[in-house]
Amino acid sequence: MQKLMRASLALNGLSRCFVTEKHLSAIKVTRRGLVCADHGNDVYDIIISGGGMVGSAMACSLGLDPNLEGKKILLLEAGNKKLMDKVPDTYSTRVSSISPGSATLLSGIGAWEHITKMRFKPYKKMQVWDACSDALITFDKENVEDEMAYIVENDLVVAALTRQLDSLSENVQVKYRSKVVKYTWPMPSQETDYIPWVCVTLANGETLQTKLLIGADGPNSMVRRELGIPTVKWNYDQSAVVAVLHLSEPTENNVAWQRFLPTGPIAMLPLSDTHSSLVWSTSHSLAEELLELDEERFVDAINSAFWSNENQSDLIETAGSLFRGALSAIMPSAGSPRQLPPSVAGIGPKSRVMFPLGMGHASEYIRHRVALIGDAAHRVHPLAGQGVNLGFGDVACLTQILSQAAFNGKDLGAIQHLLEYETERQRHNLPMMAAIDLMKRLYSTNAAPVVLLRTFGLQATNMLPTLKEQIMAFASK
Amino acid sequence: MYSNKFRRLMLGLHCLKTTAVCGLVQRAAGRSGFGWTAVCRQRTLWLQRSACREIERRAVLRQNGVRSASHSTVDPDELRKFQSLANKWWDEQGEFAALHAMNDLRVPFIRDNLLNVHRARHPGKPLAGLKILDVGCGGGLLTEPLGRLGAKVLGIDPVENSIGTAQLHSSFDPDLCERVSYQVCTLEELSGGEDEGAGHFDAVVASEVVEHLADLETFAFCCSQVLKPGGSLFITTINKTNLSYVLGIVVAEQLLRIVPDGTHDWEKFVSPVDLERLLESHGFSVQSVKGMLYNPLSGAWSWTDSTAINYALHAVKLRKQAEDSSLHPEDHTIESSS
């Protein structure tokens, strides 16, 4: 009897162990079964689609953040790797004005150092004036030593960021020549093959999964299009002609010039003591004409655009000088003397290009597991030199928000903190875009009332240093 | 008929095992040679017996659960059920929205208090190297963030469906799979069970759990069992005040439906003073108590000075057991004599 008891106890003991084990392992097997399904593709934490200035800056910024260490970050770029062993002798035509805020971001991610070693031009003053009247406004820092902003060629920015990315290869992976053909969004589905991540399909057939997709793929963003985000956009019926200019004589070239012609603004941005960059936004037909002109006539056109007064009517001139007189009576010391831009002697070889201009703003910057940055979210007219700076601002904001989210153990693609990013950036970007669009429209006409209005406005603003400081502070962020 | 016998024999074995542990405890207590150990022993025995009873009850449930889980490895029906529950648990704007939002407070609370003790060695994973037990983890809402911060987290919950949901949700993330695991059991089972449970965790988290428990003494005892000396206990729960009745039950459940009706029972709420007293009698030292406030308009939680409604508590298991026990002989002898 006792033996039987002991035997049955032993048996039960065994079976209990067995059963308990089975129970636990059954659950584990369930989980493992699901895990196996996904281990075919690695799941990245963040994929950035688009390796331009803003996309590469985002990749560097995330790779350097201490709270995001150990996360798998991937940058996808459709083009080739843009390395620059030595700086080319000729200047490239596409340049950007980097604001102090963007310079701070770039130096924080270690790219600014590379840029300063290559080539960049700080400028201290900006003069903006009207072609239809005498009105002019100058921006400069109170302390003459301070720089307002920097002119850097776009290629150099990308090369500097590429070099920085090379040094971050443990944290950030970069895939060049990888074009994305399809995005699959996470669907709240009930199927057993449900994948909660964003799937990115490349042209070579590879499929990648990610917890957060950052779309930095430019004004014709595929990410934005595939998400179906409604975008407010219009074409300006303007194209920008860009070129590298050789100045007639070397000068201390630290002023940025912009004149508003009725056809569109023409800007000369300093590249060095002997070279400047031209950005002439004008109607499509005029732009094509300009491209076809021979070098001499093109140079003449530029000089006359900056120097001639043919658009001014007597009425406007009288009104302008009257108003200026009145203002100087109220504030005698305000206002800066008018300067004339340097004259142009020639242009760089094969450096004339044109590209269409438009305005675009995505109504949403984010979706579940997706965020848009840079031109994919907002596209502006180059007249204020703000396009890439808004993008760098997006990079700084999103990095900070993702860093905090990671430190709080959050799922990076969760919509709660992405909404914070969207709100903060839209609050900054929308007023800026509205202002730029307003400026563009205001200066697109030579109808007398509008000209008078903007003349008075510009002159008044020029006389108010506090207002100018506010404008500069807003544009420098 | 055979299954019944089998079940009873199983339960018998369970009890045998726990009384064996009891025996060990008794012997240990006996070795100290003080008169009060008899009382202590009584208390320990009583706790073990009640734990045993709990285990019996749970074992019955588990028995049924075991049968269904062992039928298949990946059962599509089960998966679908967990999936539909996942949509409830993991919908950030759904029924559990307030719990999701609470992560903004409780994850930093846990993380910062643990970092005070264990300095972070790994920048991207501040809690790396720590073992955390999440009691009453539900769908894994708190377990996953702690896992993402680098800790090895074990989430336990008596409700099998919740564990299934939690496992399903964490299975998609290869990062979490390694660090987060789940088990269907109760704290008593884990602490009374194999050595795996005992004295082994750096931290125990019981968030929004204590107000659903019948027996807080057992809970505190078991927490003390599973924690390493110097380990942390984090509790978030609701205070027992008039205000918590009005806001926590009437407004939250019936009027605004922030939580489903019937979730909470005011009688089970415990005030921070009572909880503190209870924990200190089990060898804990309460380090901080902070009030939390939910704003139904913004859907966000914030820290507040008043602990009148919700509060979070951090306690540490004292290292020297003998020192601690010596504080209590007078109370117990007074109690037993009266």
Coordinates of C-alpha atoms in Angstrom, one line a residue, chain A residues 126 348 453:
Chain A
M126 CA 22.2 92.4 -45.7
G348 CA 31.6 80.9 -63.9
L453 CA 2.5 100.9 -49.3

